[in-house]
Coordinates of C-alpha atoms in Angstrom, one line a residue:
X9 CA 0.0 0.0 0.0
X10 CA 1.4 3.4 -1.0
X11 CA 1.4 6.0 1.8
X12 CA 0.0 9.4 1.2
X13 CA 1.2 12.9 2.0
X14 CA -1.6 15.0 3.6
X15 CA -1.7 18.6 2.7
X16 CA -4.7 20.6 4.0
X17 CA -7.6 18.2 3.6
X18 CA -6.4 16.7 0.3
X19 CA -4.4 13.5 -0.1
X20 CA -1.8 13.2 -2.9
X21 CA -0.1 10.0 -3.8
X22 CA 3.7 9.9 -3.2
X23 CA 6.2 7.6 -4.8
X24 CA 6.5 4.2 -3.3
X25 CA 9.4 4.1 -0.8
X26 CA 9.0 7.8 0.2
X27 CA 8.6 8.2 4.0
X28 CA 6.0 10.4 5.5
X29 CA 7.7 12.6 8.0
X30 CA 5.8 13.1 11.3
X31 CA 7.1 16.2 13.1
X32 CA 6.7 16.7 16.9
X33 CA 6.7 20.3 17.9
X34 CA 6.3 20.8 21.6
X35 CA 8.2 21.8 24.7
X36 CA 11.1 19.4 25.6
X37 CA 9.4 18.3 28.8
X38 CA 6.6 16.9 26.6
X39 CA 8.4 15.8 23.5
X40 CA 11.0 13.9 25.5
X41 CA 8.6 12.4 28.1
X42 CA 8.3 8.7 28.5
X43 CA 4.7 8.5 27.0
X44 CA 5.8 10.5 23.9
X45 CA 8.9 8.2 23.5
X46 CA 6.6 5.2 23.6
X47 CA 4.3 6.7 21.0
X48 CA 7.2 7.5 18.7
X49 CA 8.8 4.1 19.1
X50 CA 5.5 2.5 17.8
X51 CA 5.2 5.0 14.9
X52 CA 8.7 4.2 13.8
X53 CA 7.8 0.5 13.4
X54 CA 5.9 1.5 10.2
X55 CA 8.1 1.4 7.1
X56 CA 6.7 4.5 5.6
X57 CA 6.8 6.7 8.7
X58 CA 9.7 8.7 10.0
X59 CA 9.5 10.8 13.2
X60 CA 11.3 14.1 13.7
X61 CA 11.3 15.9 17.0
X62 CA 11.8 19.7 16.8
X63 CA 14.4 20.8 19.4
X64 CA 13.2 23.3 22.0
X65 CA 16.2 25.5 21.0
X66 CA 14.8 25.7 17.4
X67 CA 11.2 26.2 18.5
X68 CA 12.1 29.1 20.8
X69 CA 14.9 30.8 19.0
X70 CA 14.8 30.1 15.3
X71 CA 12.4 31.7 12.8
X72 CA 9.8 29.3 11.5
X73 CA 11.4 29.5 8.0
X74 CA 14.3 27.5 9.5
X75 CA 12.2 24.9 11.3
X76 CA 12.5 21.3 9.9
X77 CA 10.1 20.2 7.2
X78 CA 7.4 17.6 7.8
X79 CA 4.3 16.1 6.2
X80 CA 2.3 15.7 9.4
X81 CA 2.6 17.8 12.6
X82 CA 1.9 16.9 16.2
X83 CA 2.0 20.2 18.0
X84 CA 0.3 21.3 21.2
X85 CA 0.5 24.1 23.8
X86 CA 2.1 23.8 27.2
X87 CA 3.7 26.3 29.5
X88 CA 6.3 28.4 27.6
X89 CA 5.3 27.1 24.2
X90 CA 5.1 29.8 21.4
X91 CA 1.8 28.8 19.9
X92 CA 1.8 31.8 17.6
X93 CA 5.0 30.6 16.0
X94 CA 3.7 27.1 15.5
X95 CA 0.6 28.5 13.8
X96 CA 2.9 30.6 11.5
X97 CA 4.9 27.5 10.7
X98 CA 1.7 25.5 9.9
X99 CA 0.5 28.3 7.7
X100 CA 3.8 28.5 5.9
X101 CA 4.5 24.8 5.3
X102 CA 0.9 23.4 5.4
X103 CA 1.5 20.0 7.1
X104 CA -1.4 17.9 8.1
X105 CA -2.1 18.9 11.7
X106 CA -3.1 16.1 14.1
X107 CA -4.4 18.7 16.6
X108 CA -5.8 21.9 15.1
X109 CA -3.6 24.8 16.3
X110 CA -6.1 27.6 15.8
X111 CA -8.5 25.9 18.1
X112 CA -5.9 26.3 20.8
X113 CA -6.4 30.0 20.7
X114 CA -9.2 32.3 21.6
X115 CA -9.6 34.3 18.4
X116 CA -11.5 37.6 18.0
X117 CA -12.7 38.5 14.6
X118 CA -10.6 41.1 12.9
X119 CA -8.0 41.1 15.6
X120 CA -4.6 39.5 15.9
X121 CA -4.1 36.3 17.9
X122 CA -4.4 36.8 21.6
X123 CA -2.4 35.1 24.3
X124 CA -5.6 33.5 25.6
X125 CA -6.1 29.9 24.4
X126 CA -9.5 28.3 23.8
X127 CA -8.5 25.3 25.7
X128 CA -6.9 27.5 28.4
X129 CA -10.0 29.7 29.0
X130 CA -12.8 27.8 30.7
X131 CA -15.5 30.2 29.6
X132 CA -14.7 29.6 25.9
X133 CA -14.5 25.9 26.5
X134 CA -17.9 25.9 28.1
X135 CA -19.4 27.9 25.3
X136 CA -18.1 25.4 22.7
X137 CA -19.5 22.5 24.7
X138 CA -22.9 24.2 25.0
X139 CA -23.0 24.9 21.2
X140 CA -22.3 21.2 20.5
X141 CA -25.1 20.1 22.8
X142 CA -22.7 18.5 25.3
X143 CA -24.0 18.5 28.8
X144 CA -22.0 20.3 31.5
X145 CA -22.8 21.4 35.1
X146 CA -25.1 24.4 35.5
X147 CA -22.8 27.4 35.8
X148 CA -22.5 31.2 35.8
X149 CA -19.5 33.5 35.1
X150 CA -18.5 36.1 37.7
X151 CA -16.6 38.6 35.6
X152 CA -14.8 41.3 37.7
X153 CA -12.6 42.5 34.9
X154 CA -15.0 43.7 32.1
X155 CA -16.5 47.2 31.7
X156 CA -19.7 45.8 33.0
X157 CA -18.8 43.6 36.0
X158 CA -21.1 40.8 37.1
X159 CA -23.6 41.3 39.9
X160 CA -22.8 39.2 43.0
X161 CA -24.8 38.6 46.1
X162 CA -23.2 36.3 48.7
X163 CA -25.1 34.8 51.6
X164 CA -24.1 32.3 54.3
X165 CA -25.2 29.3 52.2
X166 CA -25.5 30.5 48.7
X167 CA -24.2 32.9 46.1
X168 CA -26.1 34.7 43.4
X169 CA -24.3 35.6 40.2
X170 CA -26.3 37.8 37.7
X171 CA -29.5 36.4 39.1
X172 CA -28.3 32.7 39.0
X173 CA -28.4 31.1 42.5
X174 CA -26.0 28.4 43.6
X175 CA -26.7 26.8 46.9
X176 CA -23.8 25.2 48.8
X177 CA -22.1 22.9 48.0
X178 CA -20.9 24.7 44.9
X179 CA -17.6 24.8 42.9
X180 CA -15.6 28.0 42.3
X181 CA -13.2 27.7 39.3
X182 CA -10.8 30.4 38.1
X183 CA -11.5 31.6 34.5
X184 CA -8.0 30.6 33.5
X185 CA -7.7 26.9 33.0
X186 CA -4.0 27.3 33.8
X187 CA -5.1 28.1 37.4
X188 CA -5.8 24.8 39.2
X189 CA -6.8 26.4 42.5
X190 CA -10.4 25.2 42.5
X191 CA -12.5 25.6 45.7
X192 CA -15.6 23.7 46.8
X193 CA -17.7 25.5 49.4
X194 CA -19.8 23.5 51.9
X195 CA -23.1 24.5 53.6
X196 CA -23.3 25.2 57.3
X197 CA -25.4 22.0 57.8
X198 CA -22.2 20.1 56.7
X199 CA -19.9 22.1 58.9
X200 CA -19.1 24.9 56.4
X201 CA -15.7 25.7 55.2
X202 CA -14.2 24.8 51.8
X203 CA -12.0 22.2 50.2
X204 CA -9.2 23.8 48.2
X205 CA -7.9 21.8 45.2
X206 CA -4.6 22.3 43.6
X207 CA -2.0 20.6 41.3
X208 CA -0.5 17.6 43.2
X209 CA 2.2 18.5 45.6
X210 CA 3.8 15.3 46.9
X211 CA 1.0 13.2 48.4
X212 CA -1.6 16.1 48.6
X213 CA -4.0 17.3 46.0
X214 CA -6.3 19.4 48.2
X215 CA -6.7 20.7 51.8
X216 CA -9.6 21.7 53.9
X217 CA -10.1 25.3 55.0
X218 CA -12.5 26.7 57.6
X219 CA -13.0 29.7 55.3
X220 CA -16.5 29.8 54.0
X221 CA -16.5 33.1 52.1
X222 CA -15.7 33.2 48.4
X223 CA -12.6 34.9 46.9
X224 CA -12.9 38.6 46.6
X225 CA -10.6 39.3 43.6
X226 CA -10.4 37.7 40.2
X227 CA -13.0 36.3 37.8
X228 CA -14.5 32.8 38.4
X229 CA -16.9 30.3 37.1
X230 CA -19.4 29.1 39.7
X231 CA -20.9 25.6 39.2
X232 CA -23.4 23.4 41.0
X233 CA -21.6 20.7 42.8
X234 CA -22.4 17.2 41.3
X235 CA -21.8 14.3 43.7
X236 CA -19.9 11.4 42.1
X237 CA -18.7 8.0 43.2
X238 CA -15.5 9.5 44.7
X239 CA -13.6 9.3 41.5
X240 CA -12.6 11.5 38.6
X241 CA -13.0 10.0 35.1
X242 CA -10.3 10.9 32.6
X243 CA -11.1 10.3 28.9
X244 CA -8.6 10.3 26.1
X245 CA -9.6 10.3 22.4
X246 CA -7.5 9.1 19.5
X247 CA -9.7 10.4 16.7
X248 CA -13.5 10.6 16.9
X249 CA -14.0 6.8 16.9
X250 CA -11.7 5.7 19.7
X251 CA -11.6 6.7 23.4
X252 CA -9.8 5.3 26.4
X253 CA -10.8 6.1 29.9
X254 CA -9.4 5.7 33.4
X255 CA -10.4 6.9 36.9
X256 CA -8.6 8.2 39.9
X257 CA -9.6 9.0 43.4
X258 CA -11.2 12.5 43.5
X259 CA -9.0 15.2 45.1
X260 CA -12.2 16.5 46.6
X261 CA -12.5 13.6 49.0
X262 CA -9.7 14.1 51.5
X263 CA -6.9 15.4 49.4
X264 CA -4.6 12.4 49.9
X265 CA -3.2 11.1 46.6
X266 CA -3.4 7.3 46.2
X267 CA -0.1 5.9 45.0
X268 CA 1.2 2.4 44.1
X269 CA 4.4 0.9 45.4
X270 CA 6.3 2.6 42.5
X271 CA 5.0 6.0 43.6
X272 CA 2.7 6.5 40.7
X273 CA -0.8 7.8 41.2
X274 CA -3.3 4.9 41.2
X275 CA -5.6 4.8 38.1
X276 CA -8.4 2.4 37.4
X277 CA -9.5 1.2 34.0
X278 CA -13.0 2.5 33.0
X279 CA -15.3 1.0 30.4
X280 CA -17.2 3.7 28.6
X281 CA -20.9 3.4 27.7
X282 CA -22.1 4.0 24.2
X283 CA -23.5 7.4 25.4
X284 CA -20.1 8.3 26.8
X285 CA -18.3 7.2 23.6
X286 CA -20.7 9.6 21.7
X287 CA -19.7 12.4 24.1
X288 CA -16.0 11.6 23.4
X289 CA -16.7 11.8 19.7
X290 CA -18.4 15.2 20.0
X291 CA -15.6 16.6 22.1
X292 CA -12.9 15.4 19.7
X293 CA -14.7 16.9 16.7
X294 CA -15.9 20.1 18.4
X295 CA -12.4 21.1 19.5
X296 CA -10.7 19.6 16.3
X297 CA -8.2 17.8 18.6
X298 CA -7.5 14.3 17.3
X299 CA -5.8 13.5 20.6
X300 CA -7.8 15.1 23.3
X301 CA -8.2 14.6 27.0
X302 CA -11.3 15.6 29.0
X303 CA -12.9 15.0 32.4
X304 CA -16.3 13.4 33.0
X305 CA -18.4 13.6 36.1
X306 CA -19.8 10.2 36.7
X307 CA -22.1 8.7 39.4
X308 CA -23.9 5.3 39.7
X309 CA -22.0 4.1 36.6
X310 CA -23.4 6.9 34.5
X311 CA -21.8 10.0 33.1
X312 CA -23.4 13.2 34.3
X313 CA -21.4 16.1 32.7
X314 CA -18.2 17.1 31.0
X315 CA -16.4 19.4 33.3
X316 CA -13.0 20.1 31.7
X317 CA -11.3 19.8 28.3
X318 CA -7.5 19.6 28.2
X319 CA -6.5 19.1 24.6
X320 CA -3.5 16.9 23.9
X321 CA -3.0 14.6 26.9
X322 CA -1.0 11.5 27.8
X323 CA -2.6 8.5 29.4
X324 CA -1.1 8.1 32.8
X325 CA -1.2 4.3 33.1
X326 CA 1.5 2.5 31.2

């Protein structure tokens, strides 16, 4: 079978024996990670594929005209990654993109690209999910930064944001998806206070605080709290027709990270229902991310809502 070179959405035959070059353009921490090395090792088993990892030095310091040539591009944002340059490269060389680069940006019509990414700004993510008919928790946006700030009323056991009431327990998420400091506020009938979630530090992923009042600065999304079975479900798509899922202990429980004897966070295999596979398909297509990780809220064996979309993600279990 003769391989094809993919340019835009068209396929052109190439001579037998020509290799398709798969370029990996990402920060070194990602491109040299164990999961990525495993992926590349498997790709290189195919006779007509050759992988080419762009060095971080080239990505950060060389103009895109000097970047290596490739037929197919795997590129995704992480901290420090110059997404605008990657888009310029893609526009210049027109490789086939595994994950759409423009969808990693929040684009305003008629304006230049902003340093606010679609997958990094929760409000935009939620808007896309809603437009695609994908269920998510009931929410409201508290915007303290616009010309017309949101109206907020805070009481002992609820908040009201622009007329939308959220009784405790409710969830408070920063607008920026890069900010992982998510708080869950409890009602006085359950002792009050809040559980403060954060990126894992050692064996902790959250701590309890006696503070019951919401944060006074910054913009946030407020969501109804949805009880689950004590686990978070992580879903990973590889195209619209395949999805893998695994679960971990929810950081909202007690904040203690479950680890195995090798020190890795414990993950459990999850079998997705047909309805959940359809959700995975919708997320993959809506965000134009062939490889896409997202979070499901699930209780009693049934998915309730999509609560986060992360873009290109590695499966944690090996």
